[in-house]
Coordinates of N, CA and C in Angstrom, one line a residue:
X1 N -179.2 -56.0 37.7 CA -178.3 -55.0 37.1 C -176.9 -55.7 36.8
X2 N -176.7 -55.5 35.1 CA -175.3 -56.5 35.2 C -175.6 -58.0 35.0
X3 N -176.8 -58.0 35.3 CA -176.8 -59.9 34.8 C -177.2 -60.1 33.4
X4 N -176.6 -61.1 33.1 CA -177.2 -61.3 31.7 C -177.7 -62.3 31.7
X5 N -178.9 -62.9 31.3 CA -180.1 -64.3 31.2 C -180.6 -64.5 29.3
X6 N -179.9 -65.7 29.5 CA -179.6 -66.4 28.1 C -180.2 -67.5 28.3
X7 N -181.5 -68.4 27.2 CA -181.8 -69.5 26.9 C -182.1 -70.1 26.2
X8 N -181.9 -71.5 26.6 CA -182.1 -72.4 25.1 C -183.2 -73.5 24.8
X9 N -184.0 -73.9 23.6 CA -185.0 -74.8 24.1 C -185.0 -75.5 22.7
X10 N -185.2 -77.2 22.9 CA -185.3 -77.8 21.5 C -186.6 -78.7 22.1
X11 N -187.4 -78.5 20.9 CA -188.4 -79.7 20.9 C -187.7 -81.0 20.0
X12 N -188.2 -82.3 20.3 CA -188.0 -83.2 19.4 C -189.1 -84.5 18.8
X13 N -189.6 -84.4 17.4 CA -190.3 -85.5 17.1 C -189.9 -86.4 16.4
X14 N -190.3 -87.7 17.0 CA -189.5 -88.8 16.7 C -190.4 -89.7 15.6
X15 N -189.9 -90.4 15.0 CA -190.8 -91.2 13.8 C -190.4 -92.7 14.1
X16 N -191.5 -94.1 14.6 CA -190.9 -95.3 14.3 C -192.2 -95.7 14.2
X17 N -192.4 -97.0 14.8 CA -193.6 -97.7 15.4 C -195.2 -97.1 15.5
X18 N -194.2 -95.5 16.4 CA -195.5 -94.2 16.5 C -195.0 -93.0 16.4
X19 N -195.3 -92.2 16.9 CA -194.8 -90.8 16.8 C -194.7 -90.3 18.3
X20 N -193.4 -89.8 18.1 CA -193.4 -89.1 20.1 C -192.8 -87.9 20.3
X21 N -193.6 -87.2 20.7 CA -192.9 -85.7 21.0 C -191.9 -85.4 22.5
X22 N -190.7 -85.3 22.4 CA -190.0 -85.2 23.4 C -189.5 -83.4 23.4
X23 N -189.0 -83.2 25.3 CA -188.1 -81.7 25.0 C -186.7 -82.0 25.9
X24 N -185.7 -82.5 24.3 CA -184.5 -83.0 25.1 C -184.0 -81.9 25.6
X25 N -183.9 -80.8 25.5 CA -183.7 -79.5 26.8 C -184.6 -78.3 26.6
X26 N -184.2 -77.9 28.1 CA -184.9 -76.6 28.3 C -183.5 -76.2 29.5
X27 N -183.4 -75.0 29.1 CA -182.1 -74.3 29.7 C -182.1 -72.8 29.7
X28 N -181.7 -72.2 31.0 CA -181.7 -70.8 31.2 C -180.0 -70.5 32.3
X29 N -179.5 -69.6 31.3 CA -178.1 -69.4 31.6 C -177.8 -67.8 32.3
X30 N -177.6 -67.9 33.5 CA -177.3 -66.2 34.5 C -175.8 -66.0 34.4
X31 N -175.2 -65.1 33.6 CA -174.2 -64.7 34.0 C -173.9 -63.5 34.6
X32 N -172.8 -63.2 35.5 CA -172.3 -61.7 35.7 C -170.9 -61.7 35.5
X33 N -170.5 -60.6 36.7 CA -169.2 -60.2 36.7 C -168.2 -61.3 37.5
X34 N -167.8 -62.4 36.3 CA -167.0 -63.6 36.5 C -167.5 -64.4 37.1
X35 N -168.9 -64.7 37.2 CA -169.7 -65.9 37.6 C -170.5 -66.0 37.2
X36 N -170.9 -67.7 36.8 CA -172.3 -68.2 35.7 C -173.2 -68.9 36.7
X37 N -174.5 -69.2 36.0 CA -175.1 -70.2 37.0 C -175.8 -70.8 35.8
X38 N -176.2 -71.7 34.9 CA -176.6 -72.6 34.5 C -177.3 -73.8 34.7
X39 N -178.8 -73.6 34.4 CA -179.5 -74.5 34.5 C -180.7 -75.0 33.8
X40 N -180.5 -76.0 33.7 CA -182.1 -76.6 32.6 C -183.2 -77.5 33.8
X41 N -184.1 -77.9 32.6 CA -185.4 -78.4 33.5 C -185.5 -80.2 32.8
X42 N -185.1 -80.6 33.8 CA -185.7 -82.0 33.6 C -186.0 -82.8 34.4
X43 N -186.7 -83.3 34.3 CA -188.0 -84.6 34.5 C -188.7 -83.2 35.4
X44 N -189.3 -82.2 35.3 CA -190.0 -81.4 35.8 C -189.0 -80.9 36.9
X45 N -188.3 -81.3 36.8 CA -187.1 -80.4 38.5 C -186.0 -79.8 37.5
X46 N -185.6 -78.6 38.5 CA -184.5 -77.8 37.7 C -183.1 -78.0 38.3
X47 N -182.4 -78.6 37.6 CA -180.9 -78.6 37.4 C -180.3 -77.9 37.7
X48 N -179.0 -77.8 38.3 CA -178.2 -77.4 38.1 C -176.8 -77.4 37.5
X49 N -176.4 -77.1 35.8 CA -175.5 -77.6 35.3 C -174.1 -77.5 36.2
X50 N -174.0 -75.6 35.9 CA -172.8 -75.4 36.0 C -173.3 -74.4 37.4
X51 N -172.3 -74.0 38.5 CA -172.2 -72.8 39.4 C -171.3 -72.4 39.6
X52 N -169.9 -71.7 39.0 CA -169.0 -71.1 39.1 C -169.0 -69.9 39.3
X53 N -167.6 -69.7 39.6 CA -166.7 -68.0 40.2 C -165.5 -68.3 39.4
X54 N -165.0 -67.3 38.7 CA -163.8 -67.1 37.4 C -162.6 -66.3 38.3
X55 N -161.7 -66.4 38.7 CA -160.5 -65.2 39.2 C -159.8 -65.4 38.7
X56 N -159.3 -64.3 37.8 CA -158.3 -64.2 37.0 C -156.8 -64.1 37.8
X57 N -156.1 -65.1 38.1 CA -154.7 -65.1 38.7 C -154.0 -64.6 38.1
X58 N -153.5 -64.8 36.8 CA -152.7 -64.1 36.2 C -153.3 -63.5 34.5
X59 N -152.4 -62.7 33.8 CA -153.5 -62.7 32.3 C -153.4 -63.9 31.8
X60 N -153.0 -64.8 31.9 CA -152.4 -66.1 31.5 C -153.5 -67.1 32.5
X61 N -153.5 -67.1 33.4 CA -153.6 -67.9 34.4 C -155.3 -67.7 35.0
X62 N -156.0 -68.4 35.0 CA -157.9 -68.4 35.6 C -157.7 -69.5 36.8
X63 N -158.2 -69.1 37.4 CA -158.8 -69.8 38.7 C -160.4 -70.4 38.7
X64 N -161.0 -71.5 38.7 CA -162.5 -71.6 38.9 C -162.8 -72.5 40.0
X65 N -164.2 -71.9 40.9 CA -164.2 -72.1 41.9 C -165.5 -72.5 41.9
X66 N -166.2 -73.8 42.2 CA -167.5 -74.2 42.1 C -167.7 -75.6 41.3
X67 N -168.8 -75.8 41.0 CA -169.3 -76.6 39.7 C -169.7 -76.5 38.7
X68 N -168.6 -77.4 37.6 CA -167.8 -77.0 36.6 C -167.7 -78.1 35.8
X69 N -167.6 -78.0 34.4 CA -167.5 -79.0 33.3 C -166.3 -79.0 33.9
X70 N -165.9 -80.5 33.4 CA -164.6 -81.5 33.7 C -163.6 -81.5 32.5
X71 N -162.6 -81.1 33.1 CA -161.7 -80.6 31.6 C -161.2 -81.9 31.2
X72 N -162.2 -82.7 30.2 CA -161.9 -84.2 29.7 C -163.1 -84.2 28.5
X73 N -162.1 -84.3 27.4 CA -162.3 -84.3 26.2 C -163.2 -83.2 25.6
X74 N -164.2 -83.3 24.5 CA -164.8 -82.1 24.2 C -166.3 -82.2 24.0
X75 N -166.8 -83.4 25.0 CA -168.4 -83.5 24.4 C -169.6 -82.1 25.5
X76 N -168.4 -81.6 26.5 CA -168.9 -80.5 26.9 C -169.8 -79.7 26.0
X77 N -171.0 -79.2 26.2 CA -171.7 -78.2 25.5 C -172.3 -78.7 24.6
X78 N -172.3 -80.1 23.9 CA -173.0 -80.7 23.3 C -174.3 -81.1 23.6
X79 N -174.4 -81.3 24.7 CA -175.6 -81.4 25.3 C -177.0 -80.1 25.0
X80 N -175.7 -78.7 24.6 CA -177.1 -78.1 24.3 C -176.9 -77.8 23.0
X81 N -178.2 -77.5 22.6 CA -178.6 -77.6 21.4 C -177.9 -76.3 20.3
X82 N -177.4 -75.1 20.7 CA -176.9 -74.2 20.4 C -175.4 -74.7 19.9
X83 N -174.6 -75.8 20.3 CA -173.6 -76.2 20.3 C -173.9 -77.6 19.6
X84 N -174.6 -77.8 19.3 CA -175.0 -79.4 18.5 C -175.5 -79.5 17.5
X85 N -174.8 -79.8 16.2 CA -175.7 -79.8 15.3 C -176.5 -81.0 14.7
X86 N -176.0 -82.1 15.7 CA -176.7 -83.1 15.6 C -178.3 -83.5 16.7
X87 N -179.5 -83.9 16.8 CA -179.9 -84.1 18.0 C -179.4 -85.0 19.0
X88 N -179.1 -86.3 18.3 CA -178.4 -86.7 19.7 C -177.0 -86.2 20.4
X89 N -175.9 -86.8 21.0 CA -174.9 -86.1 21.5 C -174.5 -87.7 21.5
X90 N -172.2 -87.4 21.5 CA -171.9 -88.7 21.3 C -171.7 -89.5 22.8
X91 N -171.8 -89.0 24.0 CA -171.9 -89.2 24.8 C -172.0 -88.5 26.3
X92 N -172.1 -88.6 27.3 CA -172.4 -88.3 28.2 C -171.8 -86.9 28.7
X93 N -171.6 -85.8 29.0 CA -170.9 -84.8 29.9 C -171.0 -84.8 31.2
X94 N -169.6 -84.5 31.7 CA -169.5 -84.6 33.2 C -169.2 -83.8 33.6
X95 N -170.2 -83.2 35.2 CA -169.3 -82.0 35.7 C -169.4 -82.5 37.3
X96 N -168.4 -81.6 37.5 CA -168.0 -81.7 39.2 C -167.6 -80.5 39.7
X97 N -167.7 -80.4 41.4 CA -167.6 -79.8 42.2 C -166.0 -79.5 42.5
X98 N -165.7 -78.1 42.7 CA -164.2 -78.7 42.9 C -163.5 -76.9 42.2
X99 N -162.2 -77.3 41.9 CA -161.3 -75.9 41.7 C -160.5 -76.3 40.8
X100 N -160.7 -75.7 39.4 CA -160.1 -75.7 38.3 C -158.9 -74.6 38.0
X101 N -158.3 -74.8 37.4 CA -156.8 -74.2 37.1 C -156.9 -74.2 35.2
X102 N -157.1 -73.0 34.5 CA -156.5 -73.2 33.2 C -155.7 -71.8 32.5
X103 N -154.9 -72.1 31.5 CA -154.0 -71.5 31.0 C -153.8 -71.8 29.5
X104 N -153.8 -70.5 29.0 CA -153.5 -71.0 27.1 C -152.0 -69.9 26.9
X105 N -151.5 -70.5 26.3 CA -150.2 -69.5 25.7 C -149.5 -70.2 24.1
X106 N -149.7 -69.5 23.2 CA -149.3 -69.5 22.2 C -150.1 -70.8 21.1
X107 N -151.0 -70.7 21.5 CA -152.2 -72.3 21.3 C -151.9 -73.1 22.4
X108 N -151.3 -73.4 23.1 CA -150.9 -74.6 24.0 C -151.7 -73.9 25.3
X109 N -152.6 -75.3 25.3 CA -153.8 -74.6 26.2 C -153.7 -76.0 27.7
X110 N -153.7 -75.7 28.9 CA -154.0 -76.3 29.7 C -155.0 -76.5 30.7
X111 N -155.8 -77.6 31.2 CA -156.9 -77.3 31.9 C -156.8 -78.2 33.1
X112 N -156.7 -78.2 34.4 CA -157.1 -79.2 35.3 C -158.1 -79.0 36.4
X113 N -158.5 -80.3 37.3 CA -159.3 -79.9 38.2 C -158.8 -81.0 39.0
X114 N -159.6 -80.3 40.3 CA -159.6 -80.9 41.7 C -161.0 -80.9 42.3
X115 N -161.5 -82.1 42.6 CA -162.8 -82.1 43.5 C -162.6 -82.7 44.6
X116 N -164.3 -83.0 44.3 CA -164.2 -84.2 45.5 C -163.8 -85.5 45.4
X117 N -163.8 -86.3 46.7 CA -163.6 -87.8 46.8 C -161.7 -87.7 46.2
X118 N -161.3 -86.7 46.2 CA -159.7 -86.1 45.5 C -159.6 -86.5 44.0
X119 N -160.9 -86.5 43.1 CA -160.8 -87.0 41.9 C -160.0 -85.8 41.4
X120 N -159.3 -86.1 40.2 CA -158.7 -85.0 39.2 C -158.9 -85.4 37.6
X121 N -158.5 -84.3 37.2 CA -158.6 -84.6 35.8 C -158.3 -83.6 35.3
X122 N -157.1 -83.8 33.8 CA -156.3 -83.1 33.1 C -156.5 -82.8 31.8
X123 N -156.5 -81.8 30.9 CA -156.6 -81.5 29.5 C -155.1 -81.0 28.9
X124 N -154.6 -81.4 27.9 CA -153.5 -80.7 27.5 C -154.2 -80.5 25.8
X125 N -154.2 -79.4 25.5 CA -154.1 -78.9 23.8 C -153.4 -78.5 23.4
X126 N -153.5 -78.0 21.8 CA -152.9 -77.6 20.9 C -153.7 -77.2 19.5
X127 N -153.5 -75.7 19.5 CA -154.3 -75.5 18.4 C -153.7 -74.4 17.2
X128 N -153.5 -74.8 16.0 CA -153.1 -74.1 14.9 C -154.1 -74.4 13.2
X129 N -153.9 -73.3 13.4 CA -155.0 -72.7 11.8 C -155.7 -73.9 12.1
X130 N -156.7 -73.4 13.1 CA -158.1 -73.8 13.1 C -158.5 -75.9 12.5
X131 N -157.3 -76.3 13.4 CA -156.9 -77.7 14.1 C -156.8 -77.4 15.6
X132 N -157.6 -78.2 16.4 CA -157.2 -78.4 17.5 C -157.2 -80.2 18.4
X133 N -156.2 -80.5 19.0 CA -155.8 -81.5 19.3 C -155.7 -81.4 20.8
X134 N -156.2 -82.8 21.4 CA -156.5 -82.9 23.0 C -156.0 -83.6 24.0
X135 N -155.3 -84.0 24.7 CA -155.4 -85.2 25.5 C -155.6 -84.9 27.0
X136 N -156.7 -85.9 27.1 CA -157.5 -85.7 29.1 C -156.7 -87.3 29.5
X137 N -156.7 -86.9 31.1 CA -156.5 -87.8 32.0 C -157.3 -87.5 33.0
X138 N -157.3 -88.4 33.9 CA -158.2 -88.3 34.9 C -157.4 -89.4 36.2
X139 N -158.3 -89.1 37.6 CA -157.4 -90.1 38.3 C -158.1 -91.5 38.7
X140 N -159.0 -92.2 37.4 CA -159.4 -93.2 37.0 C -158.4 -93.3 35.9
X141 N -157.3 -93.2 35.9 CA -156.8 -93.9 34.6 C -157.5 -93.5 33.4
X142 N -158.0 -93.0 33.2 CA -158.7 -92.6 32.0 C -157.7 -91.9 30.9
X143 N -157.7 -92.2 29.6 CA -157.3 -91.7 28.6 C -157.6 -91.0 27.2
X144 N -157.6 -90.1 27.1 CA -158.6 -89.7 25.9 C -158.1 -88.8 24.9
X145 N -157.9 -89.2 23.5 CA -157.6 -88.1 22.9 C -158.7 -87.3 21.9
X146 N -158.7 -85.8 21.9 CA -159.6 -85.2 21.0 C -159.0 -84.4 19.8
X147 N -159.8 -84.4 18.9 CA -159.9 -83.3 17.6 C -160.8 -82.6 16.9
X148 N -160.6 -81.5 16.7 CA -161.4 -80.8 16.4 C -160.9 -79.9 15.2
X149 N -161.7 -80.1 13.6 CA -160.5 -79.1 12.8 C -161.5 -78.4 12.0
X150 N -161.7 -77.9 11.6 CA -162.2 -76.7 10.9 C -161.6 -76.6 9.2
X151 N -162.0 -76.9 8.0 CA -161.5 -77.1 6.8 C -161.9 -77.0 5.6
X152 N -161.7 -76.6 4.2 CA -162.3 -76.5 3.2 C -161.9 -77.3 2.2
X153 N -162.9 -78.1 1.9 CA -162.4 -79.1 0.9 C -163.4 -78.6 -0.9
X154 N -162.5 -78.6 -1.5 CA -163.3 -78.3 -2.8 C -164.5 -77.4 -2.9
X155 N -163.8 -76.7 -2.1 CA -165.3 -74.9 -1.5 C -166.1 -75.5 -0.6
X156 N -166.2 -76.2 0.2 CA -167.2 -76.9 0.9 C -166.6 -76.3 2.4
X157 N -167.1 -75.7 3.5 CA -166.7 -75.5 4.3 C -167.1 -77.2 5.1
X158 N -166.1 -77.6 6.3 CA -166.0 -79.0 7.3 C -166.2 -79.0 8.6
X159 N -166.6 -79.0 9.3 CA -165.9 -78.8 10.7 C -166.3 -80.4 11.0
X160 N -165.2 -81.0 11.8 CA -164.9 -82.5 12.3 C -164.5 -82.3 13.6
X161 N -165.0 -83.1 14.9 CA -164.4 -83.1 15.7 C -165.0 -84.7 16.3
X162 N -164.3 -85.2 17.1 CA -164.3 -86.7 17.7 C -163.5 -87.1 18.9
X163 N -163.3 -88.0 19.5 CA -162.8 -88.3 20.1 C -162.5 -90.1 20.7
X164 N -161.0 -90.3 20.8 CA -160.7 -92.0 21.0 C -159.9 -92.4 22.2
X165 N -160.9 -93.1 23.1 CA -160.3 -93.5 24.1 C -159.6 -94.6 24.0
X166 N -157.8 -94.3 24.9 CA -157.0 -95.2 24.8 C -156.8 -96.2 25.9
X167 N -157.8 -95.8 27.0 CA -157.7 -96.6 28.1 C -157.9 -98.0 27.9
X168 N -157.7 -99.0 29.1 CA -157.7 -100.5 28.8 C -159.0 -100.5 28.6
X169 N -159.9 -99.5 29.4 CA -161.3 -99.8 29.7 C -162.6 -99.6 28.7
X170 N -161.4 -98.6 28.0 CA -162.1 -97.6 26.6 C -162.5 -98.8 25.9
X171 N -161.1 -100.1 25.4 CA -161.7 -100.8 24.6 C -161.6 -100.4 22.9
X172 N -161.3 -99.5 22.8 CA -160.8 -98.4 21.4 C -162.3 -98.2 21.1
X173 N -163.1 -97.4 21.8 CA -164.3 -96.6 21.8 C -163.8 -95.5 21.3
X174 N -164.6 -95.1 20.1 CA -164.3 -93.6 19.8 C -166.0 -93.3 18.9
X175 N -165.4 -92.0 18.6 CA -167.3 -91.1 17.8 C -166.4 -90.4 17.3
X176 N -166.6 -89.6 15.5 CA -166.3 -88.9 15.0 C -168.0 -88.3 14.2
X177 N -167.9 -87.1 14.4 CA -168.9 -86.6 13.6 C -168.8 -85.3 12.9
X178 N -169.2 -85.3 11.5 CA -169.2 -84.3 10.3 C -169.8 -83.3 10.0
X179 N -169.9 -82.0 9.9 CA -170.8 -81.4 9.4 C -170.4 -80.2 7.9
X180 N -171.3 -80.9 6.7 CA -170.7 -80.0 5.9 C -172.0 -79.0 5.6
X181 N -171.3 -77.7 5.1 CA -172.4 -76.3 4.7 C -171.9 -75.9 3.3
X182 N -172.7 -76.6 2.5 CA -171.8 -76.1 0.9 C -172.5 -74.5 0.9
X183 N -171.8 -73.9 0.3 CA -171.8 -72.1 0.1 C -173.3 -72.1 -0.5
X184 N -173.5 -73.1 -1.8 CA -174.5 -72.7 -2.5 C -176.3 -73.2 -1.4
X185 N -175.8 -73.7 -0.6 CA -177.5 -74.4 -0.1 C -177.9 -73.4 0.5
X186 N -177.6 -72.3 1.0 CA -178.4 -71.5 1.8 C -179.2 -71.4 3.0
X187 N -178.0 -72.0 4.1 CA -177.8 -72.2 5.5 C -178.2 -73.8 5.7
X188 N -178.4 -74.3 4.4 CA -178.3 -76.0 4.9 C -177.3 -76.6 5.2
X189 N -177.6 -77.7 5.8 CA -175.7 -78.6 5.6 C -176.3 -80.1 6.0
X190 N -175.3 -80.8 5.3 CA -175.2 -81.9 5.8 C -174.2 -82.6 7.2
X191 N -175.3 -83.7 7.8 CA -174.8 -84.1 8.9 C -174.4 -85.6 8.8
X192 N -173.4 -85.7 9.1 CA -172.8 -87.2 9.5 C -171.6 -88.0 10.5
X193 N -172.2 -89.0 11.5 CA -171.4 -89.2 12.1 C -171.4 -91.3 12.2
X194 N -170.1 -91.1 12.8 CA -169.7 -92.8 13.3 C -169.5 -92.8 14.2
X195 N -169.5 -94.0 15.1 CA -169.1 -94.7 16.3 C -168.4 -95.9 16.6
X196 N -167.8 -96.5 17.7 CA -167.3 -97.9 17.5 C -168.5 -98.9 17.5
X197 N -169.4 -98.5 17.9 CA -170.4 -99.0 18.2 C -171.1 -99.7 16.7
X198 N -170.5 -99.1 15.8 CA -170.7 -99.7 14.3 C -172.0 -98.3 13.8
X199 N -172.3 -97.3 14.6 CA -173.6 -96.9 14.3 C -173.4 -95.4 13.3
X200 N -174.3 -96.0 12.6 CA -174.0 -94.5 11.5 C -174.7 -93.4 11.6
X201 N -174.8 -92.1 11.6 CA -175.6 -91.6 11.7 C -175.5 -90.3 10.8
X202 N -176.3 -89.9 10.2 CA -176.6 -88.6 8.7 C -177.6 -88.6 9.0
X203 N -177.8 -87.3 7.9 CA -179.1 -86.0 8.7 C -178.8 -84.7 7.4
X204 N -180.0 -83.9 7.4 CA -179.6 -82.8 7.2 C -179.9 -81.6 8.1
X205 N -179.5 -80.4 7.9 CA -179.7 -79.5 8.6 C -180.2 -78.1 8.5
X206 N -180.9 -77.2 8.9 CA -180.8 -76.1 8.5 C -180.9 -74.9 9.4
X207 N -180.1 -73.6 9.1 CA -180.1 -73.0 9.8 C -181.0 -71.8 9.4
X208 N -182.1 -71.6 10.0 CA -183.3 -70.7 10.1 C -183.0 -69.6 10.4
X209 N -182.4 -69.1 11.6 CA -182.0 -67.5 11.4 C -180.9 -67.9 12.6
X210 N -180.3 -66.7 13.6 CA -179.4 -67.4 14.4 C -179.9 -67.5 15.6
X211 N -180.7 -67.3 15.5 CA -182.2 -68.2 17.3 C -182.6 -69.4 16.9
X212 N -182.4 -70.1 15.4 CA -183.3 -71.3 15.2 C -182.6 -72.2 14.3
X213 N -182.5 -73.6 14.7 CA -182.0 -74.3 13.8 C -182.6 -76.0 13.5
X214 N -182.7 -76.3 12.5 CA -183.7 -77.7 12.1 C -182.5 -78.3 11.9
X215 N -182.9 -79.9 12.6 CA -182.3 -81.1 11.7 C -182.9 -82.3 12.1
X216 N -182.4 -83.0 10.9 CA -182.9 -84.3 11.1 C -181.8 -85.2 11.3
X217 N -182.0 -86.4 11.6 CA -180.9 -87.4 12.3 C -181.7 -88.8 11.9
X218 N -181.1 -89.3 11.4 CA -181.2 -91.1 11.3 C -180.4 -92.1 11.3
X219 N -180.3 -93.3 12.1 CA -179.1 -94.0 12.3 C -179.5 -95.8 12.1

């Protein structure tokens, strides 16, 4: 009573050499009254993404208590397929155990955490007419800035978001990826992304109803 049970599932078949059927997720999401529990299935054992508790300190002010995406950069939620319109993702997501602190006031959005081993890690944004701009820290020295903008170019709706790390360690590693939905295709769109890595990657896409969505990806 009160829970709500939400999931997600992508199959994937791959084309080279041979043909191979993969299922890069399977995920089932419990929420209630200010607490989630998230979890998918992989290599036949079930995960645990996320396990949090939300307390609202102030209207301004959240408290989170558990295990929790790491407020560093934005490849959060990429991982699932509902949030990706690409199949791969540009890189890893990280969560930890620990007590999060976040606050937004007037677009200026803040996020930190505290876990274990005393790691931390910081988010500061900024968002206006559907631009938003990021920078994480962490207490590895870590540096990162993100974007995320939302745009219409010659009727074409855009959304772009990426991210460029400035650490020594980064090495000027970054991923930018595109997705455009011209009005006239009819829930299609085109997919494209880059990396430092030199790697290209385009696709197209389509959206089948709002439970189902196709794409392809080649790089």
């Amino acid at each position: 009573s009160g829970t709500k049970v939400t999931g997600e599932f992508s199959s994937a078949v791959s084309f080279g050499d041979s043909v191979s059927f993969t299922t890069p997720y399977t995920g089932v999401v419990l929420t209630g009254d200010n607490w989630e529990l998230s979890t998918n299935l992989s290599d036949g054992m079930v995960t645990i993404e996320e396990a949090k508790y939300n307390w609202a300190v102030t209207d301004k002010v959240t408290a989170t208590f558990g295990s929790q995406a790491l407020p560093y950069g934005i490849v959060w939620g990429l991982h699932r397929p509902s949030q990706n319109a690409f199949i791969s993702v540009p890189r890893l997501h990280m969560v930890g155990t620990g007590v999060g602190l976040s606050s937004s006031v007037y677009g200026v959005g803040v996020q930190t955490f505290y876990g274990n081993d005393e790691y931390w890690a910081a988010r500061l944004s900024y968002s206006l007419w559907d631009q938003t701009f990021g920078l994480s820290v962490d207490g590895e020295e870590s540096l990162l800035i993100d974007v995320s903008s939302k745009a219409s170019v010659l009727g074409f709706p855009i959304v772009t978001s990426g991210e460029y790390d400035l650490s020594e360690e980064g090495d000027g590693w970054f991923w930018i990826r595109s997705v455009v939905t011209p009005a006239f295709a009819k829930g299609a769109s085109i997919l494209v992304g880059f990396n430092s890595d030199d790697e290209l990657l385009y696709g197209l896409g389509y959206k089948c109803s709002d439970n189902c969505f196709l794409s392809t990806e080649l790089s």
